[in-house]
Coordinates of C-alpha atoms and ligand atoms in Angstrom, one line a residue:
M1 CA -3.2 -9.5 -0.2
C2 CA -2.5 -13.2 -0.7
G3 CA -0.1 -15.4 1.1
I4 CA 2.7 -17.3 -0.7
V5 CA 5.0 -20.2 0.4
G6 CA 7.8 -22.2 -1.1
I7 CA 9.7 -25.2 0.4
L8 CA 12.7 -27.1 -0.7
G9 CA 12.5 -30.0 1.7
K10 CA 14.0 -33.4 2.4
E11 CA 10.7 -35.2 2.6
A12 CA 7.3 -34.7 1.0
V13 CA 6.5 -31.0 1.5
A14 CA 2.7 -30.6 0.7
T15 CA 1.7 -31.0 4.4
Q16 CA 4.3 -28.3 5.4
V17 CA 3.1 -26.0 2.6
V18 CA -0.5 -26.3 3.9
E19 CA 0.7 -25.7 7.5
A20 CA 2.5 -22.5 6.4
L21 CA -0.5 -21.4 4.4
R22 CA -2.7 -21.8 7.4
R23 CA -0.6 -19.2 9.1
L24 CA -1.1 -16.9 6.1
E25 CA -4.9 -17.5 5.8
Y26 CA -5.4 -14.1 7.4
R27 CA -4.2 -12.7 4.1
G28 CA -7.0 -14.3 2.1
Y29 CA -9.0 -17.4 1.8
D30 CA -10.9 -17.3 -1.5
S31 CA -9.0 -20.3 -2.8
A32 CA -5.8 -22.1 -2.1
G33 CA -3.4 -24.3 -4.0
V34 CA -0.1 -26.3 -4.0
A35 CA 2.3 -27.3 -6.8
T36 CA 5.1 -29.8 -6.4
L37 CA 7.3 -31.9 -8.7
E38 CA 6.2 -35.5 -8.9
N39 CA 9.1 -37.3 -10.5
G40 CA 10.3 -34.1 -11.9
L41 CA 6.8 -33.2 -13.4
L42 CA 4.8 -30.2 -12.2
T43 CA 1.6 -31.3 -10.4
R44 CA -1.0 -29.1 -8.9
R45 CA -3.9 -29.4 -6.4
R46 CA -6.1 -26.4 -6.1
A47 CA -9.5 -25.7 -4.4
E48 CA -12.0 -22.9 -4.2
G49 CA -12.7 -21.5 -0.8
K50 CA -10.9 -22.0 2.5
L51 CA -7.7 -24.0 3.0
R52 CA -9.8 -26.9 4.5
N53 CA -11.0 -27.6 0.9
L54 CA -7.5 -27.9 -0.3
E55 CA -6.6 -30.2 2.5
I56 CA -9.5 -32.5 1.6
R57 CA -8.4 -32.5 -2.0
L58 CA -4.8 -33.4 -0.9
S59 CA -6.0 -36.2 1.4
N60 CA -7.8 -37.8 -1.6
E61 CA -5.1 -37.1 -4.1
P62 CA -1.8 -36.7 -2.1
L63 CA 1.3 -35.1 -3.4
E64 CA 4.7 -36.6 -2.7
G65 CA 7.1 -34.0 -4.1
L66 CA 10.1 -32.8 -2.0
I67 CA 9.8 -29.3 -3.4
G68 CA 6.7 -27.1 -3.6
I69 CA 5.0 -23.8 -3.7
G70 CA 1.6 -22.8 -2.2
H71 CA -0.8 -19.9 -2.2
T72 CA -3.8 -18.7 -0.3
R73 CA -5.8 -16.2 -2.4
W74 CA -7.5 -12.9 -1.9
A75 CA -9.0 -12.4 -5.3
T76 CA -8.1 -9.3 -7.2
H77 CA -8.3 -10.2 -10.9
G78 CA -10.9 -12.8 -11.7
K79 CA -13.5 -14.7 -9.7
P80 CA -12.5 -16.7 -6.7
N81 CA -12.9 -20.1 -8.4
E82 CA -10.6 -23.0 -8.9
T83 CA -9.5 -22.0 -12.4
N84 CA -8.2 -18.7 -11.1
A85 CA -6.6 -20.3 -8.0
H86 CA -2.8 -20.3 -7.8
P87 CA -0.3 -21.8 -8.5
H88 CA -0.6 -20.8 -12.2
A89 CA 1.3 -23.0 -14.5
T90 CA 2.6 -23.6 -18.0
A91 CA 4.3 -26.8 -19.2
K92 CA 7.6 -25.5 -17.8
L93 CA 6.9 -23.8 -14.5
A94 CA 4.4 -22.9 -11.8
V95 CA 4.2 -19.5 -10.0
V96 CA 2.4 -18.1 -7.0
H97 CA 1.9 -14.3 -6.6
N98 CA 0.9 -11.8 -4.0
G99 CA 0.1 -8.3 -5.3
I100 CA -1.0 -6.7 -8.5
I101 CA 0.6 -6.7 -11.9
E102 CA -0.4 -3.3 -13.2
N103 CA 0.5 -3.8 -16.9
F104 CA -1.0 -7.2 -17.2
R105 CA -3.3 -6.2 -20.0
E106 CA -0.5 -5.0 -22.4
L107 CA 1.7 -8.0 -21.5
R108 CA -1.2 -10.4 -22.1
A109 CA -1.8 -8.9 -25.5
E110 CA 1.9 -9.2 -26.3
L111 CA 2.1 -12.8 -25.2
Q112 CA -1.1 -13.8 -27.0
S113 CA 0.3 -12.4 -30.2
D114 CA 3.3 -14.6 -29.7
G115 CA 1.0 -17.6 -29.5
Y116 CA 0.7 -18.1 -25.7
V117 CA -2.7 -19.2 -24.6
F118 CA -4.3 -18.0 -21.4
A119 CA -6.6 -20.2 -19.2
T120 CA -7.5 -17.7 -16.4
E121 CA -8.7 -14.2 -15.8
T122 CA -5.8 -13.4 -13.5
D123 CA -2.9 -11.0 -13.8
T124 CA -0.6 -13.7 -12.4
E125 CA -0.9 -15.9 -15.4
I126 CA 1.0 -13.4 -17.5
V127 CA 4.0 -13.9 -15.2
A128 CA 4.0 -17.7 -15.9
H129 CA 3.9 -17.1 -19.7
L130 CA 6.4 -14.3 -19.6
V131 CA 9.1 -16.4 -17.9
T132 CA 8.1 -19.4 -20.1
R133 CA 8.7 -17.4 -23.2
E134 CA 12.3 -16.7 -22.0
L135 CA 12.7 -20.5 -21.3
D136 CA 11.4 -21.2 -24.8
R137 CA 14.1 -18.8 -26.1
G138 CA 16.7 -21.0 -24.5
K139 CA 17.4 -19.2 -21.2
S140 CA 18.1 -21.0 -17.9
P141 CA 15.4 -20.6 -15.2
T142 CA 17.5 -18.0 -13.4
D143 CA 18.2 -16.0 -16.5
A144 CA 14.5 -16.3 -17.6
V145 CA 13.4 -14.8 -14.3
A146 CA 16.1 -12.1 -14.4
A147 CA 14.9 -11.1 -17.9
S148 CA 11.2 -11.1 -17.0
L149 CA 11.1 -9.2 -13.7
P150 CA 12.0 -5.8 -15.3
R151 CA 8.9 -6.2 -17.6
L152 CA 6.5 -6.3 -14.6
R153 CA 5.0 -3.1 -13.3
G154 CA 3.1 -3.0 -10.0
A155 CA 3.7 -4.5 -6.6
F156 CA 4.3 -8.1 -6.2
A157 CA 6.0 -11.1 -4.4
L158 CA 6.5 -14.2 -6.5
A159 CA 7.7 -17.8 -6.0
F160 CA 8.6 -20.0 -9.0
L161 CA 8.9 -23.7 -9.3
F162 CA 10.4 -25.2 -12.5
Q163 CA 9.6 -28.5 -14.2
G164 CA 12.6 -31.0 -13.8
E165 CA 14.4 -28.7 -11.3
E166 CA 14.3 -30.6 -8.1
D167 CA 16.7 -28.3 -6.3
L168 CA 15.6 -24.8 -7.3
L169 CA 13.1 -22.2 -6.2
I170 CA 13.2 -18.5 -7.2
G171 CA 11.5 -15.7 -5.3
A172 CA 11.2 -12.0 -6.0
R173 CA 9.7 -9.0 -4.3
K174 CA 8.7 -5.5 -5.3
G175 CA 6.3 -3.7 -2.9
S176 CA 5.0 -6.9 -1.3
P177 CA 6.9 -8.7 1.5
L178 CA 8.9 -11.9 1.1
A179 CA 11.0 -13.7 3.7
V180 CA 13.6 -16.5 3.2
G181 CA 13.8 -19.2 5.9
I182 CA 17.0 -21.1 6.2
G183 CA 16.9 -24.7 7.5
D184 CA 19.3 -27.5 7.8
G185 CA 19.6 -28.6 4.2
E186 CA 16.2 -27.1 3.6
M187 CA 15.0 -23.7 2.4
Y188 CA 11.8 -21.8 2.7
L189 CA 10.0 -18.8 1.2
G190 CA 7.0 -17.1 2.9
S191 CA 5.0 -13.9 2.8
D192 CA 6.1 -13.4 6.5
A193 CA 8.3 -15.1 9.0
L194 CA 5.4 -16.2 11.0
A195 CA 4.4 -18.6 8.2
L196 CA 7.8 -20.2 8.4
A197 CA 8.0 -20.4 12.2
P198 CA 7.2 -24.2 12.5
F199 CA 10.3 -24.9 10.3
T200 CA 13.0 -22.3 11.1
N201 CA 13.6 -19.1 12.9
L202 CA 16.6 -18.1 10.8
I203 CA 15.2 -15.5 8.5
A204 CA 16.5 -13.2 5.8
Y205 CA 14.3 -10.6 4.2
L206 CA 14.3 -9.6 0.6
E207 CA 14.6 -5.9 0.2
E208 CA 12.7 -3.8 -2.3
G209 CA 13.4 -5.0 -5.8
D210 CA 15.4 -8.1 -4.7
W211 CA 15.1 -11.6 -6.0
V212 CA 16.6 -14.8 -4.7
V213 CA 17.7 -18.1 -6.1
L214 CA 17.3 -21.0 -3.6
H215 CA 18.9 -24.4 -3.6
R216 CA 18.7 -26.7 -0.5
K217 CA 22.1 -25.6 0.6
S218 CA 22.4 -22.0 -0.6
A219 CA 20.5 -18.8 -1.0
T220 CA 21.8 -16.2 -3.5
F221 CA 20.3 -12.8 -3.4
Y222 CA 20.3 -10.2 -6.2
D223 CA 19.2 -6.6 -6.2
K224 CA 17.0 -5.1 -8.9
A225 CA 20.0 -4.4 -11.1
N226 CA 20.8 -8.2 -10.9
N227 CA 23.9 -7.6 -8.8
P228 CA 24.5 -10.3 -6.2
V229 CA 23.9 -8.8 -2.7
E230 CA 24.2 -10.0 0.9
R231 CA 21.0 -10.2 2.9
R232 CA 22.0 -11.3 6.4
A233 CA 19.9 -13.9 8.1
Q234 CA 18.9 -13.3 11.7
R235 CA 17.4 -15.5 14.4
V236 CA 13.9 -14.2 15.1
A237 CA 12.5 -14.9 18.6
A238 CA 9.3 -16.9 18.5
G239 CA 7.3 -14.3 20.4
A240 CA 8.6 -11.5 18.2
L241 CA 7.1 -13.2 15.1
L242 CA 3.6 -12.4 16.1
V243 CA 4.2 -8.7 15.6
E244 CA 7.5 -8.5 13.9
K245 CA 9.5 -5.6 12.6
G246 CA 11.3 -7.6 9.9
N247 CA 14.4 -5.8 8.7
H248 CA 13.2 -2.5 10.1
R249 CA 14.4 -0.6 13.2
H250 CA 10.9 0.6 14.0
F251 CA 7.3 -0.4 13.3
M252 CA 6.8 3.0 11.7
A253 CA 9.5 2.1 9.1
K254 CA 7.9 -1.3 8.5
E255 CA 4.5 0.3 8.1
I256 CA 5.8 2.9 5.7
Y257 CA 7.2 0.1 3.6
E258 CA 4.0 -2.0 3.8
Q259 CA 2.1 0.7 2.0
P260 CA 2.3 -0.6 -1.6
E261 CA 0.9 -3.9 -0.4
V262 CA -1.8 -2.7 1.9
V263 CA -3.0 0.1 -0.4
G264 CA -3.3 -2.5 -3.1
H265 CA -5.2 -4.7 -0.8
T266 CA -7.6 -1.9 0.2
L267 CA -8.2 -0.9 -3.4
T268 CA -9.1 -4.5 -4.4
Q269 CA -12.0 -4.3 -2.1
Y270 CA -13.5 -1.4 -3.9
L271 CA -12.5 -2.0 -7.5
D272 CA -13.2 -4.6 -10.1
M273 CA -9.7 -4.4 -11.5
A274 CA -10.3 -6.7 -14.5
A275 CA -13.3 -4.7 -15.6
G276 CA -11.8 -1.3 -14.7
R277 CA -14.8 -0.3 -12.6
V278 CA -15.4 0.8 -9.1
R279 CA -17.5 -1.8 -7.2
L280 CA -18.5 -0.8 -3.6
P281 CA -19.6 -3.9 -1.6
F282 CA -22.2 -1.6 0.0
A283 CA -23.3 0.1 -3.2
D284 CA -27.0 -0.4 -2.4
K285 CA -26.8 1.3 1.0
I286 CA -25.9 4.8 -0.2
D287 CA -28.0 6.8 -2.5
W288 CA -25.4 9.3 -3.8
T289 CA -28.0 11.0 -6.2
S290 CA -30.2 12.3 -3.5
L291 CA -27.5 13.9 -1.3
S292 CA -27.2 17.6 -1.0
R293 CA -24.1 17.4 1.1
L294 CA -21.6 15.0 2.7
S295 CA -20.5 15.7 6.3
I296 CA -17.1 14.4 7.4
A297 CA -15.6 14.5 10.9
A298 CA -12.3 12.9 12.0
C299 CA -9.2 13.7 14.1
G300 CA -5.5 14.2 13.3
T301 CA -4.2 12.3 10.3
S302 CA -7.6 10.9 9.6
Y303 CA -9.0 14.4 9.4
Y304 CA -6.3 15.3 6.8
A305 CA -7.4 12.2 4.8
G306 CA -10.9 13.7 4.9
L307 CA -9.6 17.1 3.8
I308 CA -8.0 15.5 0.7
A309 CA -11.2 13.6 0.0
K310 CA -13.1 16.8 0.1
Y311 CA -11.3 17.9 -3.1
W312 CA -12.2 14.6 -4.8
F313 CA -15.9 14.5 -3.8
E314 CA -16.4 18.1 -4.8
R315 CA -14.4 18.0 -8.0
L316 CA -15.2 14.6 -9.3
A317 CA -18.7 14.1 -7.9
R318 CA -19.9 17.7 -7.6
L319 CA -20.9 16.8 -4.0
P320 CA -20.4 19.6 -1.5
V321 CA -18.5 18.4 1.6
E322 CA -18.5 19.9 5.0
I323 CA -15.6 18.7 7.1
D324 CA -14.5 19.4 10.6
V325 CA -12.1 18.2 13.2
A326 CA -14.3 16.0 15.5
S327 CA -13.5 17.9 18.7
E328 CA -15.1 21.0 17.1
F329 CA -17.9 19.3 15.3
R330 CA -19.2 17.6 18.4
Y331 CA -20.0 20.8 20.1
R332 CA -20.9 22.9 17.1
E333 CA -24.5 21.7 17.0
A334 CA -24.2 21.8 13.2
P335 CA -27.5 21.6 11.4
L336 CA -27.4 18.5 9.2
P337 CA -29.6 17.9 6.1
D338 CA -32.6 15.6 6.2
N339 CA -31.4 12.1 5.4
G340 CA -27.9 13.3 4.9
L341 CA -24.8 11.2 4.8
A342 CA -22.2 11.5 7.6
L343 CA -18.8 10.0 7.1
F344 CA -16.4 9.3 10.0
I345 CA -12.8 8.4 9.3
S346 CA -10.7 6.6 12.0
Q347 CA -7.8 4.2 11.9
S348 CA -8.7 2.8 15.4
G349 CA -12.5 3.3 15.1
E350 CA -12.3 4.2 18.8
T351 CA -11.3 7.9 18.9
A352 CA -13.6 9.5 21.5
D353 CA -14.3 12.8 19.7
T354 CA -15.0 11.1 16.4
L355 CA -17.3 8.6 18.1
A356 CA -19.2 11.4 19.8
C357 CA -19.8 13.0 16.4
L358 CA -21.0 9.8 15.0
R359 CA -23.6 9.5 17.8
Y360 CA -24.6 13.1 17.3
A361 CA -25.2 12.4 13.6
R362 CA -27.2 9.3 14.5
Q363 CA -29.5 11.5 16.7
E364 CA -29.8 13.9 13.7
R365 CA -31.0 10.9 11.6
Q366 CA -28.1 10.9 9.2
V367 CA -27.0 7.7 7.4
I368 CA -23.8 6.8 9.3
S369 CA -20.8 5.6 7.3
A370 CA -17.3 5.0 8.6
I371 CA -13.9 4.3 7.2
V372 CA -12.1 2.3 9.8
N373 CA -9.1 0.0 10.0
V374 CA -10.2 -2.0 12.9
A375 CA -13.2 -4.0 11.7
T376 CA -14.4 -4.9 15.2
S377 CA -14.2 -1.3 16.5
T378 CA -17.0 0.6 18.1
M379 CA -17.4 2.9 15.1
A380 CA -17.7 -0.1 12.8
R381 CA -20.3 -1.6 15.0
E382 CA -22.3 1.7 15.3
S383 CA -22.3 2.5 11.6
D384 CA -24.9 1.7 8.9
V385 CA -22.1 1.4 6.2
V386 CA -18.6 0.4 7.0
A387 CA -15.8 0.8 4.5
P388 CA -12.8 -1.1 6.0
T389 CA -9.3 -0.2 5.2
L390 CA -7.0 -3.2 5.1
A391 CA -3.9 -1.7 6.4
G392 CA -3.4 -4.5 9.0
P393 CA -2.4 -3.6 12.6
E394 CA -0.7 -0.2 12.8
I395 CA 1.6 -0.2 15.8
G396 CA 3.6 3.0 15.3
V397 CA 1.8 5.9 17.0
A398 CA 2.3 8.0 13.9
S399 CA -0.2 6.9 11.4
T400 CA 1.3 6.1 8.0
K401 CA -0.3 3.1 6.2
G402 CA -3.6 3.8 8.0
F403 CA -3.6 7.2 6.2
T404 CA -2.8 6.0 2.7
C405 CA -5.3 3.2 3.0
Q406 CA -8.0 5.7 4.1
L407 CA -7.1 7.8 1.0
A408 CA -7.4 4.7 -1.2
A409 CA -10.9 3.9 0.1
L410 CA -11.9 7.5 -0.1
A411 CA -10.8 7.8 -3.7
C412 CA -13.0 4.8 -4.6
L413 CA -16.0 6.3 -2.7
A414 CA -15.5 9.6 -4.6
L415 CA -15.4 7.8 -7.9
A416 CA -18.5 5.8 -7.0
A417 CA -20.3 9.0 -6.1
A418 CA -19.2 10.7 -9.3
R419 CA -20.4 7.8 -11.4
A420 CA -23.8 7.6 -9.6
R421 CA -24.3 11.4 -9.8
G422 CA -23.7 11.4 -13.6
H423 CA -20.4 13.3 -13.5
L424 CA -18.1 10.5 -14.6
S425 CA -18.3 8.7 -17.9
A426 CA -17.5 5.0 -18.1
E427 CA -14.4 5.9 -20.0
D428 CA -13.2 8.3 -17.4
E429 CA -14.0 5.8 -14.6
A430 CA -11.8 3.2 -16.4
R431 CA -9.0 5.8 -16.7
H432 CA -9.2 6.7 -13.0
V433 CA -9.4 3.0 -12.0
Q434 CA -6.3 2.3 -14.0
N435 CA -4.5 5.2 -12.3
L436 CA -5.5 3.8 -8.9
I437 CA -4.2 0.3 -9.9
A438 CA -0.9 1.9 -10.7
L439 CA -0.5 3.4 -7.2
P440 CA 1.1 0.5 -5.4
G441 CA 3.8 0.2 -8.0
L442 CA 4.5 3.9 -7.9
M443 CA 4.6 3.8 -4.1
A444 CA 7.2 1.1 -4.3
N445 CA 9.2 3.3 -6.6
A446 CA 8.9 6.3 -4.2
L447 CA 10.3 4.1 -1.4
A448 CA 13.5 4.0 -3.3
L449 CA 14.0 7.7 -2.4
E450 CA 14.9 6.8 1.2
P451 CA 18.7 7.3 0.9
Q452 CA 18.2 10.8 -0.4
I453 CA 15.7 11.5 2.3
E454 CA 18.1 10.2 5.0
K455 CA 20.6 12.8 3.9
L456 CA 18.0 15.5 4.0
A457 CA 16.9 14.5 7.4
R458 CA 20.4 15.3 8.8
E459 CA 19.9 18.9 7.7
L460 CA 16.3 19.1 8.9
S461 CA 17.3 17.8 12.3
K462 CA 19.2 21.1 12.9
A463 CA 16.0 23.2 12.2
K464 CA 13.9 24.8 15.0
D465 CA 10.9 25.3 12.7
V466 CA 9.9 23.9 9.4
L467 CA 7.2 25.2 7.0
Y468 CA 5.3 22.9 4.7
L469 CA 3.4 24.3 1.7
G470 CA 1.1 22.9 -0.9
R471 CA -2.0 23.7 -3.0
G472 CA -5.0 21.6 -3.8
T473 CA -4.7 18.1 -2.3
S474 CA -1.1 18.9 -1.6
F475 CA -2.3 21.4 1.0
P476 CA -3.7 18.8 3.4
L477 CA -0.6 16.8 2.7
A478 CA 1.4 19.8 3.9
L479 CA -0.6 19.7 7.1
E480 CA 0.0 16.0 7.4
G481 CA 3.8 16.5 6.8
A482 CA 3.9 19.1 9.6
L483 CA 2.0 16.9 12.0
K484 CA 4.2 13.9 11.3
L485 CA 7.4 15.9 11.9
K486 CA 6.0 17.5 15.1
E487 CA 4.8 14.3 16.6
I488 CA 7.9 12.2 16.3
S489 CA 10.9 14.6 16.0
Y490 CA 9.4 17.4 18.2
I491 CA 10.5 20.0 15.7
H492 CA 7.9 22.7 15.4
A493 CA 6.3 22.6 12.0
E494 CA 3.4 24.3 10.3
G495 CA 1.5 23.4 7.1
Y496 CA 0.0 26.2 4.9
P497 CA -1.8 26.5 1.7
A498 CA 1.0 27.9 -0.6
G499 CA -1.2 30.8 -1.7
E500 CA -1.8 31.9 2.0
L501 CA 1.9 32.5 2.6
K502 CA 1.9 36.1 1.7
H503 CA -1.0 36.7 4.2
G504 CA 1.3 36.3 7.2
P505 CA 3.6 33.3 7.4
I506 CA 6.1 34.8 4.9
A507 CA 7.3 37.0 7.7
L508 CA 8.9 33.9 9.2
I509 CA 11.1 33.2 6.2
D510 CA 14.8 33.6 6.7
E511 CA 18.0 31.6 5.9
A512 CA 17.3 29.2 8.8
M513 CA 13.8 28.2 7.8
P514 CA 13.5 25.0 5.7
V515 CA 10.3 25.3 3.6
I516 CA 9.1 21.9 2.3
V517 CA 7.0 22.4 -0.8
V518 CA 4.8 19.6 -2.0
A519 CA 4.2 20.3 -5.7
P520 CA 3.5 17.5 -8.2
H521 CA 3.4 19.0 -11.7
D522 CA -0.4 19.5 -11.9
A523 CA -2.8 22.3 -12.9
L524 CA -1.7 24.4 -9.9
F525 CA 2.0 23.9 -10.3
E526 CA 2.7 27.3 -11.8
K527 CA 1.0 29.1 -8.9
T528 CA 3.0 27.1 -6.4
A529 CA 6.1 27.9 -8.4
S530 CA 5.4 31.6 -7.9
N531 CA 5.1 31.1 -4.2
M532 CA 8.5 29.3 -4.2
Q533 CA 10.0 32.3 -5.9
E534 CA 8.6 34.5 -3.1
V535 CA 10.3 32.2 -0.5
A536 CA 13.6 32.0 -2.5
A537 CA 13.7 35.8 -2.9
R538 CA 13.7 36.1 0.9
G539 CA 16.5 33.6 1.4
G540 CA 14.3 30.7 2.4
R541 CA 15.7 27.2 2.1
I542 CA 13.4 25.3 -0.3
I543 CA 13.0 21.5 -0.3
L544 CA 10.9 20.7 -3.3
I545 CA 9.0 17.4 -3.6
T546 CA 7.9 17.1 -7.3
N547 CA 8.3 15.0 -10.4
A548 CA 10.9 15.5 -13.2
K549 CA 8.7 18.0 -15.1
G550 CA 8.2 20.0 -11.9
A551 CA 11.9 20.0 -11.1
A552 CA 12.6 21.3 -14.7
E553 CA 10.0 24.0 -14.6
C554 CA 10.2 25.3 -11.0
G555 CA 12.3 28.3 -12.0
I556 CA 14.5 28.3 -8.9
E557 CA 17.3 26.2 -7.5
P558 CA 15.9 24.5 -4.4
E559 CA 18.4 23.4 -1.7
T560 CA 17.1 19.9 -2.3
T561 CA 14.7 18.4 -4.9
I562 CA 13.1 15.1 -4.3
I563 CA 12.1 13.8 -7.7
M564 CA 9.0 11.6 -7.5
P565 CA 7.8 9.1 -10.1
D566 CA 5.2 10.5 -12.5
V567 CA 1.7 10.0 -11.0
D568 CA -1.6 11.1 -12.4
P569 CA -2.4 14.3 -10.5
T570 CA -5.9 13.4 -9.3
F571 CA -4.7 10.8 -6.7
A572 CA -1.1 11.9 -6.5
A573 CA -1.4 12.6 -2.8
I574 CA -1.5 8.9 -2.1
V575 CA 2.1 8.5 -3.4
Y576 CA 3.3 11.9 -2.3
A577 CA 2.4 10.9 1.3
L578 CA 5.4 8.6 1.3
P579 CA 8.3 11.1 1.2
I580 CA 6.4 13.2 3.7
Q581 CA 6.3 10.2 6.1
M582 CA 9.9 9.3 5.4
I583 CA 11.2 12.8 6.1
A584 CA 9.6 12.8 9.5
Y585 CA 10.7 9.3 10.3
Q586 CA 14.4 9.7 9.2
T587 CA 14.6 13.1 11.0
A588 CA 13.3 11.5 14.2
V589 CA 15.7 8.6 14.0
F590 CA 18.7 10.8 13.2
M591 CA 17.8 12.8 16.3
G592 CA 17.6 9.6 18.4
K593 CA 13.9 9.9 19.1
D594 CA 11.6 7.0 19.6
A595 CA 9.7 7.1 16.4
D596 CA 7.2 4.4 17.4
Q597 CA 6.3 5.8 20.8
P598 CA 6.7 9.5 20.8
R599 CA 6.3 11.3 24.1
N600 CA 2.9 12.4 25.4
L601 CA 0.9 10.5 22.7
A602 CA -1.2 7.4 22.5
K603 CA -2.2 5.3 19.6
S604 CA -5.9 5.4 20.3
V605 CA -7.3 8.5 21.9
T606 CA -10.3 7.2 23.7
V607 CA -10.7 10.3 26.0
E608 CA -11.9 13.7 25.2
Ligands
LIG1 O1 -7.6 6.3 15.2 P1 -7.9 7.6 14.6 O2 -7.6 7.6 13.1 O3 -9.2 8.1 14.9 O4 -6.9 8.6 15.3 C1 -6.9 9.9 15.0 C2 -5.7 10.6 15.5 O5 -5.5 10.5 16.9 C3 -4.4 10.1 14.8 O6 -4.5 10.2 13.4 C4 -3.2 10.9 15.2 O7 -3.3 12.2 14.8 C5 -1.9 10.2 14.8 N1 -1.0 10.1 15.9 C6 -1.2 10.9 13.7 O8 -0.1 10.3 13.3

């Protein structure tokens, strides 16, 4: 998660760019850089380490340009040194980037074979060369960007500056946020509105897939099909900028939409993306080989994340997992193995029941590990090993981005365990890592399903009860779907393993009962399809969440089919979580419920 800035100003902009970057430093501070046009020529200043180092460089070698872009980096591909610092440039343009370009390897090979020479280890540099190739073919900067964006897979926000173009900046977003600030004869781009607060509070947000062409006196927005679109600018109150909802009605919606970015950010902590390897920062603190069992405890959504991870640890690493809801575990007096590893999962890091389990495990001389989103929380402080999720503050009471970031961290842990325990070849590790790198881009694609889900939500809002079904990792997702719907729409919902249906809950099926089936086309799909037949035969209303192959082979005609992008089955739950969350959110909103602060609940449950 990096921070990007662009300014079309009336005076020298380098100081303003640095000021905006300071407000984005929370997004990364491995290196920073600025590019401006000095007499029409691209000129860069970059420095390793914190922004302060860039400021020193700029005070020794000032920049005078009236147009500029800037970047503060959180390294994903390549070391955090000056060479890899943004902006990346060719003779014709400079670019700053936040996110991950998933297909950078194939694009780099293609560009190299066309004679383009790479100077860095970053994924971003391919964007610079890709657009330059279009310029070399005679296109205008705007057409060159339009032609290049569809080639990029992954999640990204970009800002471009072109040699000789004193009145042009181009920005683009897919999966990572980007705001446009409108000034008086000046224009701004920033990763968030807070970065732009010293200059303007008139803000327009790019929507998913949008790109924007900025001149000092105009901003022209295009959607992903390159059609001009209107994105209304709104005045954002100064106080609201601190924790802003952007274009969204609720924090929950904003947090759902942040997932491609924050999951990408979380993954970069645990993966060496360039090498295609898992690299845990605390690798030396866990001896996976000597473990006979992993004990997990958590509550609510975090518990469901643990349940999904159980499938990964057991299947990939052959490591038995015992998992329990924390309120049960804490009084169960479970015997724990000598020198065992106990894992606690919590967004807040403060949940009373989970914390009590952690302390029990400490007494039982377990190695204590925790996956937490709040790095300063009690659980983080009381653990031997902390695996942070980088979801950022989660304001909505219903956990969304906290959940998918937990899954991202757990997937990396499971792969590390599998490798250490000798159950994963280097080749398979590289394949899984590539599949994880693909997730943010696939999540961004899944968000495009929202209009269909909005329609579905109108129907669901009439239901009194809803059943969610799934097999394998889709079973805990079914539980999570039911929890989400219950907690914010107050519609009664239950999650079941699809195979358990005939052992009781099938008695509930009638024409009034929506049955949401989570079924990516994986090894268990045929079994789930049989369960769907059983529901269909009894008049049940099936809402199927699957991919194109699943839709073609399900053998029934569901009332609604939500067709997901193709995702490798192992970690598909991380992408399938999104429609599950959107269904609950849209249903609650349609019913006029407060999705952010549902009745009777609290964000952090610090009492028993
Ligand atoms: O902060 P934690 O992850 O420990 O919280 C656990 C649960 O209270 C939490 O996941 C709760 O179930 C959410 N409201 C679910 O959306």
